[in-house]
GROMACS .gro file of C-alpha atoms in nm:
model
  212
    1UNK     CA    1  10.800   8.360  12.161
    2UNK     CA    2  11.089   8.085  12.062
    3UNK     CA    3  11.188   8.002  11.775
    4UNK     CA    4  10.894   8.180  11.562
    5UNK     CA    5  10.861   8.457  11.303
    6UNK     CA    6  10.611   8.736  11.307
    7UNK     CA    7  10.491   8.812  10.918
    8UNK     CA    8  10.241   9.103  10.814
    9UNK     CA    9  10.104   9.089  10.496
   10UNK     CA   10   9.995   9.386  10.332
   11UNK     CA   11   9.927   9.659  10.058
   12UNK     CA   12  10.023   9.990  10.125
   13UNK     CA   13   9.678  10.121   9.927
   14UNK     CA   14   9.472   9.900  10.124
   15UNK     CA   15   9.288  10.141  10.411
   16UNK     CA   16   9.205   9.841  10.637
   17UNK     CA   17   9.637   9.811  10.651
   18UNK     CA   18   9.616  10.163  10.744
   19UNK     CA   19   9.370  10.077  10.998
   20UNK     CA   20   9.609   9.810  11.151
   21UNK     CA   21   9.928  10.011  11.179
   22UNK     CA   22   9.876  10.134  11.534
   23UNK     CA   23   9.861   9.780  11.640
   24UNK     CA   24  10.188   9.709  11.422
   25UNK     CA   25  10.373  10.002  11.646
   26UNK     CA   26  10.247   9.885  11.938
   27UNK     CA   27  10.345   9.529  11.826
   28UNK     CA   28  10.722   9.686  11.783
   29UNK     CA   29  10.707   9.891  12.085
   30UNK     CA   30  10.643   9.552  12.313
   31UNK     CA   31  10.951   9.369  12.161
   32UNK     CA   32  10.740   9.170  11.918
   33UNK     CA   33  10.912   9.241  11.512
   34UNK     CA   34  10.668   9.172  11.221
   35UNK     CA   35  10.841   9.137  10.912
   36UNK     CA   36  10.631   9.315  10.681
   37UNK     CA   37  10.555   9.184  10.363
   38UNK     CA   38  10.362   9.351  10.054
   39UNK     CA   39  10.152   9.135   9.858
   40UNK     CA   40  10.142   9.329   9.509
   41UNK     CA   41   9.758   9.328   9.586
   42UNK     CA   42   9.715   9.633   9.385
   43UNK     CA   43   9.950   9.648   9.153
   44UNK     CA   44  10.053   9.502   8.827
   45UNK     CA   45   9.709   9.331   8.690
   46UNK     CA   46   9.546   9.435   9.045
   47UNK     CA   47   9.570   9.833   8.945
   48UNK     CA   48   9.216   9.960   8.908
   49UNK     CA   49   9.082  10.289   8.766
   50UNK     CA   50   8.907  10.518   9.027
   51UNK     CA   51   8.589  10.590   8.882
   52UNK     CA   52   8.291  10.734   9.088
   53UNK     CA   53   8.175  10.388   9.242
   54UNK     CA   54   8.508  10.240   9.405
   55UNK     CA   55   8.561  10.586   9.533
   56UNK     CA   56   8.210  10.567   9.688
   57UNK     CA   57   8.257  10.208   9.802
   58UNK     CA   58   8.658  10.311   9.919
   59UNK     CA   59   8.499  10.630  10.122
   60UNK     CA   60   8.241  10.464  10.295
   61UNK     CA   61   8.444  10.233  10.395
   62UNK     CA   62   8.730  10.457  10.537
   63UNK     CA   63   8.469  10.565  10.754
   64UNK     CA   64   8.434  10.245  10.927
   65UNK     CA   65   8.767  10.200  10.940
   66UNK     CA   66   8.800  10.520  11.115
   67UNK     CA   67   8.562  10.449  11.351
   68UNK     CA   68   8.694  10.140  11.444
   69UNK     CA   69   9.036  10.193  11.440
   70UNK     CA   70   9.067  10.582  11.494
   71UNK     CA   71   9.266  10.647  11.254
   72UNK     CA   72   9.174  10.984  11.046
   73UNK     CA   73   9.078  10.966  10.680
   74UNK     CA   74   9.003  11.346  10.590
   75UNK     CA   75   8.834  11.537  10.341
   76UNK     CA   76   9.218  11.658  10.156
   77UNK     CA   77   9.229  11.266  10.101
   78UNK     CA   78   8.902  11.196   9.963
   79UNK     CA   79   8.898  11.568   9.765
   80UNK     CA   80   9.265  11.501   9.619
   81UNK     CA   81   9.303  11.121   9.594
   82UNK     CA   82   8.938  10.962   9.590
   83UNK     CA   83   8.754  11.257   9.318
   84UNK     CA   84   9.003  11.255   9.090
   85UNK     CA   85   8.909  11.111   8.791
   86UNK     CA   86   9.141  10.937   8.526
   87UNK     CA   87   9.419  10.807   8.839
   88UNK     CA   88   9.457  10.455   8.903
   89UNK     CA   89   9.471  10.283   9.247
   90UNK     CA   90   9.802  10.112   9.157
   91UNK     CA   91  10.039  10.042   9.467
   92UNK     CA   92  10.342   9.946   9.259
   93UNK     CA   93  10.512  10.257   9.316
   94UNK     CA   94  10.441  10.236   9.723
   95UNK     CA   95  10.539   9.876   9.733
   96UNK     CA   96  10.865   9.988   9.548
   97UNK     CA   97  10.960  10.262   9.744
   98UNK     CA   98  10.944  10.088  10.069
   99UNK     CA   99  11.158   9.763   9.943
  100UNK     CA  100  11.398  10.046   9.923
  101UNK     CA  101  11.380  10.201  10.242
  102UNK     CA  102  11.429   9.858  10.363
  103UNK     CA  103  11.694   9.732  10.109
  104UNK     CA  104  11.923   9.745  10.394
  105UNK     CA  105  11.730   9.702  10.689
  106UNK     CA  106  11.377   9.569  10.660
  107UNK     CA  107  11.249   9.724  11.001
  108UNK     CA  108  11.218  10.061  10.788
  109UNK     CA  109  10.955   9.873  10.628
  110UNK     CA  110  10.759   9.999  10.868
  111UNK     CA  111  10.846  10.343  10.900
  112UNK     CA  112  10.840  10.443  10.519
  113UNK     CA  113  10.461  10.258  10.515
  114UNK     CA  114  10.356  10.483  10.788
  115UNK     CA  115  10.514  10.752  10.590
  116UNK     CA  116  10.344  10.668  10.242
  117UNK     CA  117  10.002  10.601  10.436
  118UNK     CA  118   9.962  10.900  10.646
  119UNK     CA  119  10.096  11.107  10.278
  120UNK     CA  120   9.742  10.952  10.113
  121UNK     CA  121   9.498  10.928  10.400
  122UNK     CA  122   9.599  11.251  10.582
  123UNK     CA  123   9.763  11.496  10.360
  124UNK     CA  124   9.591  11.399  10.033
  125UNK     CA  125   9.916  11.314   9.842
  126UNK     CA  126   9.950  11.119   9.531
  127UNK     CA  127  10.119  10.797   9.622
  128UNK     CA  128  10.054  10.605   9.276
  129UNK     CA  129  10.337  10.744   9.120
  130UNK     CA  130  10.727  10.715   9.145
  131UNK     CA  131  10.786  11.096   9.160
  132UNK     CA  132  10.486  11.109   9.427
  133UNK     CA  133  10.610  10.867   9.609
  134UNK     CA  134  10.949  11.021   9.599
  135UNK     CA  135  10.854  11.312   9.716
  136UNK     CA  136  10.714  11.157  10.026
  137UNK     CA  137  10.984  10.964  10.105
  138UNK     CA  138  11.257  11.254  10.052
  139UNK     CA  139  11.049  11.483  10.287
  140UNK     CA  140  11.038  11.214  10.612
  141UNK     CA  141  11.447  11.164  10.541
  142UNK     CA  142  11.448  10.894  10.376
  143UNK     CA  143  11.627  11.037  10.085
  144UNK     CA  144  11.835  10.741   9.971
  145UNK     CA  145  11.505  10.560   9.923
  146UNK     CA  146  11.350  10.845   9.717
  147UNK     CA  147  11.625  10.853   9.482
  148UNK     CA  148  11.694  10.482   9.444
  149UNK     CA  149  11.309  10.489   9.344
  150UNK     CA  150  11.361  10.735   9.066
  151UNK     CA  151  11.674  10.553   8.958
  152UNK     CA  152  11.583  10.172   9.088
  153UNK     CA  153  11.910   9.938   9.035
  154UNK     CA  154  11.914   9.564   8.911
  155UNK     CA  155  11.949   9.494   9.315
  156UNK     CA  156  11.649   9.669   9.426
  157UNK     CA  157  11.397   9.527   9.144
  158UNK     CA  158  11.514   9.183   9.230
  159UNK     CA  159  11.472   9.223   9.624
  160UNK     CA  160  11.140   9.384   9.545
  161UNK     CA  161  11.063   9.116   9.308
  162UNK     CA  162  11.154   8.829   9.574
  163UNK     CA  163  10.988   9.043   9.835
  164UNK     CA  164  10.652   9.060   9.686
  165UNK     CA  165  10.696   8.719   9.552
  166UNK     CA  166  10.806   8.579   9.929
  167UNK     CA  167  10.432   8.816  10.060
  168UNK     CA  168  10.209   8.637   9.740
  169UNK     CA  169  10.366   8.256   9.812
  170UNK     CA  170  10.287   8.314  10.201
  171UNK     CA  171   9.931   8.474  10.141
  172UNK     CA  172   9.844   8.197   9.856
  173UNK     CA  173   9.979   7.920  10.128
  174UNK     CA  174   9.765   8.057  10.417
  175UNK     CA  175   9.455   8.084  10.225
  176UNK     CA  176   9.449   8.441  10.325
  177UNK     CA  177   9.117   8.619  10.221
  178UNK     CA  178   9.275   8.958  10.198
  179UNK     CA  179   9.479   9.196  10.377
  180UNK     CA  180   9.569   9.303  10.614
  181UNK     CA  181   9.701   8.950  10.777
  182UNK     CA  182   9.985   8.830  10.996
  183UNK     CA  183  10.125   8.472  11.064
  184UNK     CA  184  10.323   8.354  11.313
  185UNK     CA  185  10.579   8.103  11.156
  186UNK     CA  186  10.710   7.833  11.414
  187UNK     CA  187  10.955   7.581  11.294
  188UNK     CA  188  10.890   7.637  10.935
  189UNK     CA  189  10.463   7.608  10.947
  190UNK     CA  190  10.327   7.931  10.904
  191UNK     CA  191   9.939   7.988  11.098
  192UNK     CA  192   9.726   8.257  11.010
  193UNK     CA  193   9.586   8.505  11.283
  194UNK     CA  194   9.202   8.604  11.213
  195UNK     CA  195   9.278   8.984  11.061
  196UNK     CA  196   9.005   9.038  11.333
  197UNK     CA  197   9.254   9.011  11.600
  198UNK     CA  198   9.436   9.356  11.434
  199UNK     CA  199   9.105   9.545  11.481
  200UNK     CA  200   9.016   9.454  11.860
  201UNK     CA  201   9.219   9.459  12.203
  202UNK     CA  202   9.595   9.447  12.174
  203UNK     CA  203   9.658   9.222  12.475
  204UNK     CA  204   9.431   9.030  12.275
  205UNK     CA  205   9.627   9.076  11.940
  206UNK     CA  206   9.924   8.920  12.209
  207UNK     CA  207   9.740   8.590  12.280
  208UNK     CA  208   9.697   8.487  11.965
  209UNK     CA  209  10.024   8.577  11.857
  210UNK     CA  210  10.133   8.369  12.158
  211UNK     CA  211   9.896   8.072  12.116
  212UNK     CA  212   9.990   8.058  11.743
   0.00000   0.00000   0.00000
């Protein structure tokens, strides 16, 4: 690949990001690294209640996501997480607690997303809180995580603040029309890859990575 940089941009609420994680792990499996990078889409002022009609709109499309992708979205997720009434869908505490798994290495980026996502979309869990989030992230071993969450230090807010601020600047630059996305940066000029090219063939998903 030379002298280029593989960035994913993402929200770890966002069930089309779910969708695309196989690819990611098959992306990391074949050499190729994505930096992942969380965009703060659902956090801060992007936090939204879940009333009856986004978790109609979010459930119907889980489905297609699951039938494109494969990936299971069961009925402990939409019983626990989507029907209950007065939660937000805020991702501030996910997007916290993995800048902290990957305060000193950012490839467990990956591994405490895949650990926070499967938590909501599998087991039903609430991930919109610190202690939820906690919880998740002390029972896959990441316990250092979990309690720098609880207890976050001045060095942790300000990587997750220049983290999320590094995934917004990139996103805003690439005129990215959601996520998930990834970019290939190659001597300094970041190009976006269709999100499109997550979703179908991974040799595919290689090409255009390549090509970039």
């Amino acid at each position: 690949m030379g002298n280029s940089e593989v960035i994913y941009l993402f929200d770890p609420l966002c069930g089309w990001c779910y969708g695309a994680t196989p690819m990611l792990d098959r992306l990391s499996v074949s050499g190729v690294h994505a930096e992942l990078l969380p965009t703060g889409l659902f956090s801060g002022s992007g936090a939204r209640p879940m009333d009856e009609n986004f978790a109609a709109h979010a459930w119907a499309n889980d489905q297609r996501i699951e039938r494109l992708t494969g990936q299971p979205f069961t009925q402990a997720y939409q019983r626990n997480v989507l029907n209950v009434r007065g939660t937000l869908l805020d991702s501030h505490a996910a997007t916290l607690g993995i800048s902290a798994a990957g305060l000193e290495d950012p490839r467990r980026r990956l591994a405490a997303l895949k650990t926070i996502q499967r938590a909501r979309y599998v087991d039903g869990r609430d991930v919109a809180t610190i202690d939820g989030v906690a919880e998740v992230l002390a029972a896959a071993d990441m316990v250092d995580a979990a309690e720098m969450l609880k207890a976050p230090t001045e060095t942790l807010l300000t990587a997750h603040r220049e983290l999320v601020g590094r995934g917004r600047a990139l996103f805003q630059r690439l005129h990215a029309d959601g996520v998930p996305s990834l970019a290939v940066i190659r001597n300094d000029a970041p190009r976006l890859i269709g999100s499109n090219a997550l979703f179908g063939s991974f040799d595919n998903l290689v090409a255009h990575i390549a090509a970039a």
